[in-house]
């Protein structure tokens, strides 16, 4: 076995070769970081995704191994600057301005003029980001987009973006997600420690920071927060964009259900999941449930994107709180990214209400990120982790999941759960776990147990 450092280096070099070969087969070269982001078919292949994970895991571990602990710790301790500076660039539409400037880039003074901030400050903020591979400094104090920053580009000319704060992030779910995270997530993060010691009756660190006992979803429904609710609904479209279409439709063979089956998208926001399922299997009936504000948003979305599905009764939009008895006897109840929003007792209420309404043949599908320990556990045997990587592949897999876990703690006192936690939650609420489909989000498929 190679020594520690060489083992990490070998993981990187052998997997870089896999990436290069896959792109070469498609007649392409792997794009450099300087090029704008463009999704490619080559990047979607399973072997490429696995090689990418191993490179990221090994490169991050190699960096942490050779770097001084002082620098590693200072990087973590100064995460607030990353949050604030990224928020500044994203919310001031710098990527959009630089898109119009092209690969030659734009002087920080000119960027500053356009966004109303002194150019000397702009240069320092963008250099901070460029040093972390977001934007690039093409000449001293002149900045252009790169692969990472170009993923923040919105869908309008720079001069039109600020015209309406409601529509600013429309058609740019990743920019909406970054804006939501650096805003609500940041506000919540400030009270995490105090909340963990004593919640003082607040429902989350976010509610404690705001000194408002409403949960974030009730807070979104309050006057003045409509634009944030709209931004959050837009952000919820980001996973489909990041992970590719078809991620939801592939969790079950929808065509194997009897024609006219009823599928409820519980807490479905504006219908990202419903839209994909209804397009894949239009012979069924779909009910999209959420709170009043989200359903009002959903009505606007469906009226513009797919009005026929509403008019012919394929899809029904319904205001319903999942803390009330479930009004629909459905064949499938689909919950994407709902369970991670709530503490255990609330999850049991949600699944209990669904259980009470379900038929004996109904299925429950929970689509969630799956927490994985950083050390070997009882599931390690089914995974092959090359020496000396962490059991959750460090930043490559556990990195994103632990980030979302902290975000759930900060804004809703929710959490990411292990596969065992999902099985246990089902057992406590009358649902037997039948199948787990792996993927960027795990699909946990349960059948009803009479209790
Ligand atoms: C994290 S989002 C997930 C949205 C959607 N399932 C998706 O994956 O795009 C959580 C959703 O739960 C909804 N929600 C929160 N409290 C609710 C309640 N009491 N009843 C129904 N929906 C609720 C929110 O409005 C929001 O749309």
Short mmCIF file of C-alpha atoms in Angstrom, two decimals, residues 193-427:
data_model
loop_
_atom_site.label_atom_id
_atom_site.label_comp_id
_atom_site.label_asym_id
_atom_site.label_seq_id
_atom_site.Cartn_x
_atom_site.Cartn_y
_atom_site.Cartn_z
CA UNK A 193 -24.98 28.28 20.11
CA UNK A 194 -27.46 30.09 22.36
CA UNK A 195 -30.38 28.09 20.90
CA UNK A 196 -28.64 24.73 21.44
CA UNK A 197 -28.21 25.57 25.14
CA UNK A 198 -31.69 26.95 25.73
CA UNK A 199 -34.24 27.55 22.98
CA UNK A 200 -36.21 29.94 25.25
CA UNK A 201 -39.35 28.85 23.44
CA UNK A 202 -38.11 29.93 19.99
CA UNK A 203 -38.61 27.33 17.27
CA UNK A 204 -35.18 27.71 15.62
CA UNK A 205 -32.01 29.78 15.82
CA UNK A 206 -33.48 31.87 12.97
CA UNK A 207 -36.62 32.59 14.99
CA UNK A 208 -34.40 33.44 18.01
CA UNK A 209 -32.28 35.89 15.96
CA UNK A 210 -35.48 37.53 14.68
CA UNK A 211 -37.12 37.44 18.12
CA UNK A 212 -40.22 36.11 16.37
CA UNK A 213 -41.76 32.83 17.51
CA UNK A 214 -43.15 31.97 14.07
CA UNK A 215 -41.37 29.25 12.12
CA UNK A 216 -39.70 30.41 8.90
CA UNK A 217 -42.60 29.23 6.73
CA UNK A 218 -45.13 31.22 8.82
CA UNK A 219 -42.68 34.15 8.76
CA UNK A 220 -42.55 33.97 4.94
CA UNK A 221 -46.34 34.39 4.90
CA UNK A 222 -46.14 37.71 6.84
CA UNK A 223 -46.47 41.09 5.10
CA UNK A 224 -43.11 42.42 3.86
CA UNK A 225 -41.58 38.94 3.43
CA UNK A 226 -43.30 38.05 0.18
CA UNK A 227 -40.19 38.64 -1.94
CA UNK A 228 -38.15 36.38 0.36
CA UNK A 229 -40.83 33.67 0.11
CA UNK A 230 -40.69 34.01 -3.66
CA UNK A 231 -36.87 33.79 -3.61
CA UNK A 232 -37.09 30.65 -1.43
CA UNK A 233 -39.59 29.03 -3.83
CA UNK A 234 -37.20 29.80 -6.71
CA UNK A 235 -34.26 28.39 -4.71
CA UNK A 236 -36.17 25.10 -4.31
CA UNK A 237 -35.80 24.56 -8.07
CA UNK A 238 -31.99 24.48 -7.75
CA UNK A 239 -31.54 20.76 -6.93
CA UNK A 240 -33.26 19.70 -10.15
CA UNK A 241 -30.98 22.07 -12.06
CA UNK A 242 -27.87 20.86 -10.22
CA UNK A 243 -28.64 17.16 -10.34
CA UNK A 244 -30.42 16.96 -13.68
CA UNK A 245 -34.01 16.35 -14.70
CA UNK A 246 -35.47 12.90 -14.12
CA UNK A 247 -34.20 12.60 -10.54
CA UNK A 248 -37.78 12.33 -9.14
CA UNK A 249 -39.46 10.49 -11.98
CA UNK A 250 -36.90 7.67 -11.69
CA UNK A 251 -37.58 6.77 -8.04
CA UNK A 252 -40.62 4.62 -8.89
CA UNK A 253 -42.02 2.95 -12.02
CA UNK A 254 -44.98 5.34 -12.21
CA UNK A 255 -46.39 3.50 -15.22
CA UNK A 256 -46.78 0.35 -13.11
CA UNK A 257 -49.48 2.09 -11.01
CA UNK A 258 -53.11 1.67 -12.19
CA UNK A 259 -54.13 4.49 -14.54
CA UNK A 260 -55.79 7.33 -12.63
CA UNK A 261 -53.82 6.72 -9.42
CA UNK A 262 -53.61 9.70 -7.08
CA UNK A 263 -50.22 11.11 -6.11
CA UNK A 264 -49.90 13.84 -3.48
CA UNK A 265 -46.84 16.10 -3.42
CA UNK A 266 -46.96 17.02 0.28
CA UNK A 267 -45.40 20.46 0.96
CA UNK A 268 -44.69 20.64 -2.76
CA UNK A 269 -43.91 24.39 -2.97
CA UNK A 270 -44.65 25.57 -6.53
CA UNK A 271 -44.49 22.05 -7.94
CA UNK A 272 -40.97 21.15 -9.02
CA UNK A 273 -41.61 17.48 -8.24
CA UNK A 274 -45.26 17.42 -9.41
CA UNK A 275 -44.33 18.95 -12.74
CA UNK A 276 -41.69 16.32 -13.43
CA UNK A 277 -43.89 13.41 -12.31
CA UNK A 278 -46.96 14.62 -14.21
CA UNK A 279 -44.94 14.99 -17.38
CA UNK A 280 -43.50 11.47 -16.94
CA UNK A 281 -46.86 9.82 -16.15
CA UNK A 282 -49.75 12.11 -17.23
CA UNK A 283 -52.30 9.25 -16.88
CA UNK A 284 -52.44 9.81 -13.08
CA UNK A 285 -53.97 12.56 -10.90
CA UNK A 286 -51.68 14.84 -8.89
CA UNK A 287 -52.44 16.97 -5.85
CA UNK A 288 -49.89 19.62 -4.92
CA UNK A 289 -50.33 20.73 -1.29
CA UNK A 290 -48.65 23.59 0.55
CA UNK A 291 -49.41 26.70 2.65
CA UNK A 292 -51.44 29.59 1.26
CA UNK A 293 -48.54 31.77 0.06
CA UNK A 294 -46.80 28.87 -1.69
CA UNK A 295 -50.02 27.76 -3.40
CA UNK A 296 -50.65 31.36 -4.59
CA UNK A 297 -47.13 31.24 -6.12
CA UNK A 298 -47.85 27.78 -7.56
CA UNK A 299 -51.04 29.08 -9.24
CA UNK A 300 -49.06 31.81 -11.02
CA UNK A 301 -46.38 29.30 -12.07
CA UNK A 302 -48.76 26.67 -13.48
CA UNK A 303 -50.86 29.34 -15.23
CA UNK A 304 -47.80 30.38 -17.18
CA UNK A 305 -45.90 27.07 -17.55
CA UNK A 306 -48.58 24.38 -17.94
CA UNK A 307 -52.18 25.68 -17.62
CA UNK A 308 -53.65 22.64 -19.43
CA UNK A 309 -52.63 20.34 -16.57
CA UNK A 310 -54.75 22.44 -14.18
CA UNK A 311 -57.65 22.94 -16.61
CA UNK A 312 -58.01 19.23 -17.45
CA UNK A 313 -57.77 18.17 -13.78
CA UNK A 314 -54.44 16.32 -14.06
CA UNK A 315 -53.05 18.58 -11.34
CA UNK A 316 -54.93 20.13 -8.39
CA UNK A 317 -53.37 22.84 -6.25
CA UNK A 318 -54.55 22.64 -2.65
CA UNK A 319 -53.91 24.79 0.43
CA UNK A 320 -53.28 22.31 3.22
CA UNK A 321 -51.09 22.23 6.33
CA UNK A 322 -49.50 18.84 6.93
CA UNK A 323 -50.08 19.37 10.64
CA UNK A 324 -53.83 18.94 9.96
CA UNK A 325 -55.54 15.64 9.03
CA UNK A 326 -54.63 14.66 5.43
CA UNK A 327 -57.75 15.18 3.23
CA UNK A 328 -56.64 12.96 0.30
CA UNK A 329 -56.75 9.15 0.17
CA UNK A 330 -53.87 8.72 -2.23
CA UNK A 331 -51.91 5.88 -3.80
CA UNK A 332 -48.59 7.65 -3.29
CA UNK A 333 -47.57 10.42 -0.90
CA UNK A 334 -44.34 12.07 -2.07
CA UNK A 335 -42.36 14.32 0.29
CA UNK A 336 -39.20 15.90 -1.04
CA UNK A 337 -37.02 17.81 1.45
CA UNK A 338 -39.85 18.05 3.99
CA UNK A 339 -38.72 15.74 6.79
CA UNK A 340 -35.33 17.49 7.14
CA UNK A 341 -37.19 20.72 7.99
CA UNK A 342 -38.61 19.41 11.27
CA UNK A 343 -37.64 18.00 14.67
CA UNK A 344 -38.66 14.39 15.42
CA UNK A 345 -42.01 15.12 17.13
CA UNK A 346 -43.21 17.23 14.19
CA UNK A 347 -42.08 14.57 11.66
CA UNK A 348 -44.14 11.99 13.54
CA UNK A 349 -47.22 14.25 13.37
CA UNK A 350 -46.77 14.76 9.61
CA UNK A 351 -46.32 11.04 8.84
CA UNK A 352 -49.04 10.10 11.34
CA UNK A 353 -51.63 12.27 9.54
CA UNK A 354 -50.65 10.70 6.22
CA UNK A 355 -50.88 7.22 7.75
CA UNK A 356 -54.41 7.90 9.04
CA UNK A 357 -55.61 8.87 5.55
CA UNK A 358 -53.65 6.25 3.56
CA UNK A 359 -55.15 3.10 2.00
CA UNK A 360 -53.64 -0.27 2.91
CA UNK A 361 -51.86 -0.26 -0.48
CA UNK A 362 -50.56 3.33 -0.33
CA UNK A 363 -46.86 4.09 -0.66
CA UNK A 364 -44.97 6.82 1.14
CA UNK A 365 -41.85 8.22 -0.54
CA UNK A 366 -39.40 10.43 1.32
CA UNK A 367 -36.72 11.99 -0.85
CA UNK A 368 -33.94 13.37 1.32
CA UNK A 369 -30.20 13.79 1.63
CA UNK A 370 -28.78 10.92 3.68
CA UNK A 371 -26.37 11.71 6.52
CA UNK A 372 -23.25 9.51 6.57
CA UNK A 373 -20.77 9.24 9.45
CA UNK A 374 -17.23 10.46 8.79
CA UNK A 375 -15.91 7.18 10.27
CA UNK A 376 -16.70 3.56 9.31
CA UNK A 377 -20.11 2.35 10.55
CA UNK A 378 -22.43 -0.62 10.00
CA UNK A 379 -22.98 0.44 6.35
CA UNK A 380 -19.29 0.75 5.51
CA UNK A 381 -19.13 -2.84 4.26
CA UNK A 382 -21.43 -1.96 1.36
CA UNK A 383 -19.26 0.99 0.29
CA UNK A 384 -15.76 0.87 -1.14
CA UNK A 385 -13.74 3.74 0.26
CA UNK A 386 -10.12 3.85 -0.92
CA UNK A 387 -7.45 4.33 1.75
CA UNK A 388 -6.99 6.88 3.32
CA UNK A 389 -10.23 8.77 2.53
CA UNK A 390 -12.90 9.46 5.13
CA UNK A 391 -15.86 7.07 5.17
CA UNK A 392 -18.21 9.85 3.99
CA UNK A 393 -15.69 10.95 1.33
CA UNK A 394 -15.09 14.16 3.25
CA UNK A 395 -15.90 17.31 1.32
CA UNK A 396 -16.98 15.32 -1.74
CA UNK A 397 -20.10 13.79 -0.13
CA UNK A 398 -20.25 14.62 3.57
CA UNK A 399 -19.30 18.22 2.80
CA UNK A 400 -22.58 19.16 1.12
CA UNK A 401 -24.70 17.06 3.49
CA UNK A 402 -23.18 18.59 6.63
CA UNK A 403 -23.59 22.08 5.16
CA UNK A 404 -27.29 21.46 4.57
CA UNK A 405 -27.53 19.88 8.04
CA UNK A 406 -26.19 23.10 9.60
CA UNK A 407 -28.52 25.15 7.42
CA UNK A 408 -31.47 23.08 8.69
CA UNK A 409 -30.33 23.60 12.27
CA UNK A 410 -30.01 27.36 11.70
CA UNK A 411 -33.27 28.10 9.96
CA UNK A 412 -35.76 25.45 11.13
CA UNK A 413 -34.14 23.31 13.90
CA UNK A 414 -34.42 20.43 11.42
CA UNK A 415 -31.68 17.94 10.53
CA UNK A 416 -30.33 15.51 7.97
CA UNK A 417 -30.93 11.88 8.96
CA UNK A 418 -29.09 8.59 8.42
CA UNK A 419 -30.74 5.68 6.61
CA UNK A 420 -31.31 4.11 10.05
CA UNK A 421 -33.07 7.28 11.28
CA UNK A 422 -35.54 7.10 8.36
CA UNK A 423 -36.31 3.46 9.04
CA UNK A 424 -36.92 4.25 12.72
CA UNK A 425 -39.13 7.25 11.87
CA UNK A 426 -41.23 4.99 9.63
CA UNK A 427 -41.45 2.32 12.34
#
